[in-house]
Each structure stands twice: as C-alpha cells, then as structure tokens.
Coordinates of C-alpha atoms in Angstrom, one line a residue:
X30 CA 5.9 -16.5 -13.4
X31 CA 5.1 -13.8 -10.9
X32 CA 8.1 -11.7 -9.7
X33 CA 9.4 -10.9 -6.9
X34 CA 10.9 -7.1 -5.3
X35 CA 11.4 -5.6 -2.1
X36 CA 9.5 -2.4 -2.3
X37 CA 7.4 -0.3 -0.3
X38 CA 6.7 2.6 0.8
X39 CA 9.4 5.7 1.8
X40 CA 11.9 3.0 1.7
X41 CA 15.2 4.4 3.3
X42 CA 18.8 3.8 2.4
X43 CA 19.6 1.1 5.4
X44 CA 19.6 -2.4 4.3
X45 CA 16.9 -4.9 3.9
X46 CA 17.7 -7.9 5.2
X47 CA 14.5 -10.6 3.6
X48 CA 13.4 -13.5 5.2
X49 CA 13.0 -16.0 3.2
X50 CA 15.7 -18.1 1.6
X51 CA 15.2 -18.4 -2.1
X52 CA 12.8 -17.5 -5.5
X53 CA 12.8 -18.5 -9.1
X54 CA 12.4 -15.4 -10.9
X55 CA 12.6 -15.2 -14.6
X56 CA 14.2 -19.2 -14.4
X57 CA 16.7 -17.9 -11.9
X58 CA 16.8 -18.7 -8.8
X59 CA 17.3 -15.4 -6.7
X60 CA 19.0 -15.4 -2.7
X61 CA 16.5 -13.4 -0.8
X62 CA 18.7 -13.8 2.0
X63 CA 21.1 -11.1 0.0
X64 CA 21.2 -7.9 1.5
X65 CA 19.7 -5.1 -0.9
X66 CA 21.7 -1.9 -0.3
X67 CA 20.0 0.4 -3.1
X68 CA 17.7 0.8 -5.9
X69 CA 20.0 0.3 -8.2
X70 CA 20.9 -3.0 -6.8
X71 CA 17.8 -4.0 -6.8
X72 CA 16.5 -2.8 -10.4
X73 CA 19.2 -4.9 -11.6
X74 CA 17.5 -8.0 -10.1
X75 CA 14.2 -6.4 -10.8
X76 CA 14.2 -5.0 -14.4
X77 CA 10.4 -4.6 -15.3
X78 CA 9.3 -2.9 -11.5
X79 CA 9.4 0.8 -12.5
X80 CA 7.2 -0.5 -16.3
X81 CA 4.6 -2.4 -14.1
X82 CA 4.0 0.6 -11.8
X83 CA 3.5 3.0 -14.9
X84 CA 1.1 0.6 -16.1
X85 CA -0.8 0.5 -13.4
X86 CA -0.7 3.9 -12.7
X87 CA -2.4 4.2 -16.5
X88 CA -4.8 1.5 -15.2
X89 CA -6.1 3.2 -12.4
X90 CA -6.3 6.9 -14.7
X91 CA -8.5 4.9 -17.3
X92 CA -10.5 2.9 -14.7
X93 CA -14.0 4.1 -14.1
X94 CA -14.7 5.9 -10.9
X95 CA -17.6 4.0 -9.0
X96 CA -19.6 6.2 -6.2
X97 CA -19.0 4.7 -3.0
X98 CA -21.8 2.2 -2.4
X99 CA -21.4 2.0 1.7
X100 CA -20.9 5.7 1.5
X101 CA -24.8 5.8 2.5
X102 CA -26.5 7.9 0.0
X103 CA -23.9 10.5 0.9
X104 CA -21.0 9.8 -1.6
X105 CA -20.7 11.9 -4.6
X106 CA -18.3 9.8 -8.0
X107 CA -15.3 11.4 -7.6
X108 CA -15.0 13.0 -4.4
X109 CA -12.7 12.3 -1.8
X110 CA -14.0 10.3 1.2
X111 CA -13.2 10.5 4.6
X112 CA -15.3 7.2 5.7
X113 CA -13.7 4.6 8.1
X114 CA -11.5 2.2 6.7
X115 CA -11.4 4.0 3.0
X116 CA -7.9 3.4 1.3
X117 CA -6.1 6.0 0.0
X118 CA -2.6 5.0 -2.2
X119 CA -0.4 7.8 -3.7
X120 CA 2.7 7.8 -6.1
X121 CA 3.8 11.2 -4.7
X122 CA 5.4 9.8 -1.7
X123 CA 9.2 7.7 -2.1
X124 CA 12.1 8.8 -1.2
X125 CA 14.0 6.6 -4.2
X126 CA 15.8 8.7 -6.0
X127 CA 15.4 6.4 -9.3
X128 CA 11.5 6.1 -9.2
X129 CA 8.3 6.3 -7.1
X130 CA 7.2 3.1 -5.1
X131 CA 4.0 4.8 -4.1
X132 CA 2.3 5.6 -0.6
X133 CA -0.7 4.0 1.4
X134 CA -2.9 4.2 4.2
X135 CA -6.2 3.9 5.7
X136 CA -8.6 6.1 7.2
X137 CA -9.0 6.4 10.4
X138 CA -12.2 6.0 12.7
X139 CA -11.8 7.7 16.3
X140 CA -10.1 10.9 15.0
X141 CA -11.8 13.4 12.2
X142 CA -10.1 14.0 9.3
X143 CA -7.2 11.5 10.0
X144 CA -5.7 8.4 8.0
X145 CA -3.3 6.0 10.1
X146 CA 0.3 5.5 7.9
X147 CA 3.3 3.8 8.4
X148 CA 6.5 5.8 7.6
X149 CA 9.9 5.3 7.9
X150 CA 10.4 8.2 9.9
X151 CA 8.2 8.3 12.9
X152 CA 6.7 4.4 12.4
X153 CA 2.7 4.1 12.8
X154 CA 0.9 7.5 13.3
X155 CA -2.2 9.4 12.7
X156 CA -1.4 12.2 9.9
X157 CA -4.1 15.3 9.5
X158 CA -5.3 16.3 6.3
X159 CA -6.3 15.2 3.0
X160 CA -4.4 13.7 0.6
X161 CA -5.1 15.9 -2.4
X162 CA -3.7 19.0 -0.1
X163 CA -1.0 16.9 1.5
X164 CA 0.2 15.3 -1.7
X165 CA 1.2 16.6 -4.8
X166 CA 1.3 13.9 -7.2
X167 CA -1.6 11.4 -8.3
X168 CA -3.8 9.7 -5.5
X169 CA -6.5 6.9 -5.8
X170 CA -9.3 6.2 -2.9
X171 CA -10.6 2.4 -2.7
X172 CA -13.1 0.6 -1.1
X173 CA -13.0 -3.4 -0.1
X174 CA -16.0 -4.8 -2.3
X175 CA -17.4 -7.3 0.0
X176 CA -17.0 -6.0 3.8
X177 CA -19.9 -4.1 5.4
X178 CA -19.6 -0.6 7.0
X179 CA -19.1 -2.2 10.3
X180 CA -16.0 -4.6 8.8
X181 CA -14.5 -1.7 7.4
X182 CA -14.6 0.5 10.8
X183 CA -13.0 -2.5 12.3
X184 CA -10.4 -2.1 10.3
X185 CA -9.7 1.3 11.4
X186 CA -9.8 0.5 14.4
X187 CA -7.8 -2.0 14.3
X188 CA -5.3 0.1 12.4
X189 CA -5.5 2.7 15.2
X190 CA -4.2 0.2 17.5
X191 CA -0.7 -0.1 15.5
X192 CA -0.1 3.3 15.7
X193 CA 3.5 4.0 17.8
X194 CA 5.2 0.7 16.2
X195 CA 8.1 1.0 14.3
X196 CA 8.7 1.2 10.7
X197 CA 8.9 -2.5 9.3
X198 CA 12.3 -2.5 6.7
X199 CA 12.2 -6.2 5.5
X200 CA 9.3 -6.2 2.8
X201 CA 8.8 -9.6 2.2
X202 CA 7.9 -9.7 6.6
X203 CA 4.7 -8.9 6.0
X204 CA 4.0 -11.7 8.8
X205 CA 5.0 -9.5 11.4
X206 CA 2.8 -7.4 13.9
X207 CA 5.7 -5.3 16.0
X208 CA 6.1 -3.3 13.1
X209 CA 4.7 -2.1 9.4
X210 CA 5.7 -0.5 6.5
X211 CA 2.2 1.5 4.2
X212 CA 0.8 -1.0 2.5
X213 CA 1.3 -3.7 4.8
X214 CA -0.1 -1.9 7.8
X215 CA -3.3 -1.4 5.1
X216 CA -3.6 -5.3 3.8
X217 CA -2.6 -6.1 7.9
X218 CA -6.1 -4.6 8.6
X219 CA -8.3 -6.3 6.4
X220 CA -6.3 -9.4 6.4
X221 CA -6.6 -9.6 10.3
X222 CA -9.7 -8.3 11.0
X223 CA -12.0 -9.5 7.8
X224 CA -9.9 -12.3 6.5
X225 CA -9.9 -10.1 3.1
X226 CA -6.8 -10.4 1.4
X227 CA -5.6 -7.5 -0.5
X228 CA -2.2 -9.0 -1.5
X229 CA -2.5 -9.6 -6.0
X230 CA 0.6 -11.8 -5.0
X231 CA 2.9 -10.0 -7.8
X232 CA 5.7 -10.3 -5.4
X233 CA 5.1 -13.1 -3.4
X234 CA 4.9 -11.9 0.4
X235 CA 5.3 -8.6 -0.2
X236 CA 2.3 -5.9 -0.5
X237 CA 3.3 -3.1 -2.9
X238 CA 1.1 0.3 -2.5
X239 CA -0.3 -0.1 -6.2
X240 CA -1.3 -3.9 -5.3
X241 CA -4.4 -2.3 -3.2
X242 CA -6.2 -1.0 -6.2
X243 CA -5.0 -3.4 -8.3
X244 CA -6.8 -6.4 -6.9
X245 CA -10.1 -7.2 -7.9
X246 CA -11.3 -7.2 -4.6
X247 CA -11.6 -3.2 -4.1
X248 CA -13.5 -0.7 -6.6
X249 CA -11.9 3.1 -7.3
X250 CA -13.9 5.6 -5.6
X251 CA -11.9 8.5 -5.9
X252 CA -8.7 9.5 -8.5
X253 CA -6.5 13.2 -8.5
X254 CA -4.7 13.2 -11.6

C-alpha cells in the first residue's frame, strides 16, 4: 500500500498541521490531523522514508543520462542546462538534522541564469547561480517527456509568477496556490499549465523532491555525483 509522510523541502521546526483527516498505512489507520512537531516524530510513523530516499538516490546514480532532446541540437549528455522549465532536484539542501529530504526547483525563463525555488526562509524567489556551484551534495536535471519547448517555457513562466508567496508548511496542501513549498511549486507548474502530473503518488497528496525524477514521465539529463 503506498505510504504516506509529510516531507519537503528545508522543512523547519514549526508544526505541520495536514489537512486531511485520516490514511491506512501499513494496516493502520494514521490521524493526519495530528500535529507533527519533529523528525523524529514523524520517522516513528514513517519508518522506511530515509531507505526509499537512498534508494532512489542509487536509482538516479545508475540511471542513464539521456541528452536533452528539446535542448535543440545544443545539449551535450551530461551537462548542466540552463533551458526554460528544466528541473533541477538536490539532496544537499534540508535542514533535518536526522536526514536529507532533498531540494527542487525549476528554471527560470525571463531572467538568465536563474531557477525559481520555494524556501522556507524568504518563500518563492528567483536564486542566481548554478546548482553544481551553489550545492554541495548530489544534483539531478530532468526534463518532462511529453511537453514541447513552448509548454515547458510556460511553465516557467508560470513559475515566475509565484514568486513573493510564502513558504507552504502543510505538505499534504499541495491544492493550494497562496503559497508553496520546492517540489510542489515545480509539480504546481506543470500540473497547472500542461496538465502533466509529476506526482508518483508515494505519499498520497504530497510531492517529495525525489518524486520528480522518479516518475516515468521525465528523462535524466544531467547528474553531479
């Protein structure tokens, strides 16, 4: 039976507070009313999160690297991409102290060298920079199989659009459009504009950053071990 976390992104110590009332996980039905204070509280609940994201951290090291077939001739295998609407995911970025939730965001279109992020500190902004120099752990760059160039600067754009809204807390709210935590700012985007949905629904409502390469609706186009 699929599980079930509240995840994310940089998740901060204040408490999340999920919306909907009640899953059966592992034959036991689970209050996600409760309010999760910690990690540790919720790895008790949780037991196999931090073995799923090593495994599919593994996964994407052993997956092939495919070049970039909207890149337009221009994409080398392997190197990193700064095209519109290209995801980029990370497991350098968490501020758990027990283990690494990953990172995501999307690049951007209006501004060089830019991808759009949600974060817990400042909400939705543009950050400068690549990943590889900003970020010292692993990183991954996907693309969305079956949107065109056009759908995927739409995305972007649309992206753009979000940025100055607050940092969304409750995980499984991935409904909401006043505010957005990484990787549901990224599935938001295609979801909204493309009707492509990113979401491997591992845990239910919720969009985990490792979900986005995970799904067999993108392709790997770029990896930093």
């Amino acid at each position: 039976m699929k599980n079930l976390i509240l995840f994310g992104t940089c998740i901060v110590s204040a408490c999340i507070l999920a919306s909907t009332p009640a899953y059966a996980i592992n034959d036991a039905k689970i209050d996600t009313t409760k309010e999760i204070n910690n990690w540790d509280d919720l790895n008790s609940i949780f037991p196999d999160n931090e073995k799923w994201e090593e495994e599919m951290k593994n996964e994407a090291n052993n997956a092939p690297i495919e070049i970039d077939p909207k890149a337009l001739g221009r994409a080398r295998a392997g190197s990193w991409s700064w095209r519109d609407g290209v995801i980029c995911i990370t497991d350098s970025y968490a501020s758990s102290p027990h283990f690494n939730n990953g990172h995501a965001g999307i690049m951007g279109a209006s501004r060089w060298y830019t991808t759009v992020e949600a974060n817990p500190n400042d909400g939705v902004q543009f950050k400068s920079g690549d990943w590889p120099s900003r970020f010292g752990g692993q990183i991954w760059q996907v693309g969305v199989k079956s949107t065109s160039v056009a759908q995927d600067k739409k995305a972007a754009l649309w992206a753009e659009k979000q940025v100055g809204k607050k940092y969304n807390k409750n995980f499984l709210d991935r409904g909401t459009r006043s505010s957005y935590y990484c990787s549901q700012l990224v599935w938001a985007a295609y979801k909204d504009t493309a009707n492509v949905d990113l979401d491997t629904w591992r845990y239910a409502t919720a969009i985990h950053p490792f979900e986005l390469h995970q799904t067999d609706k993108t392709i790997l186009i770029y990896r930093k071990k």
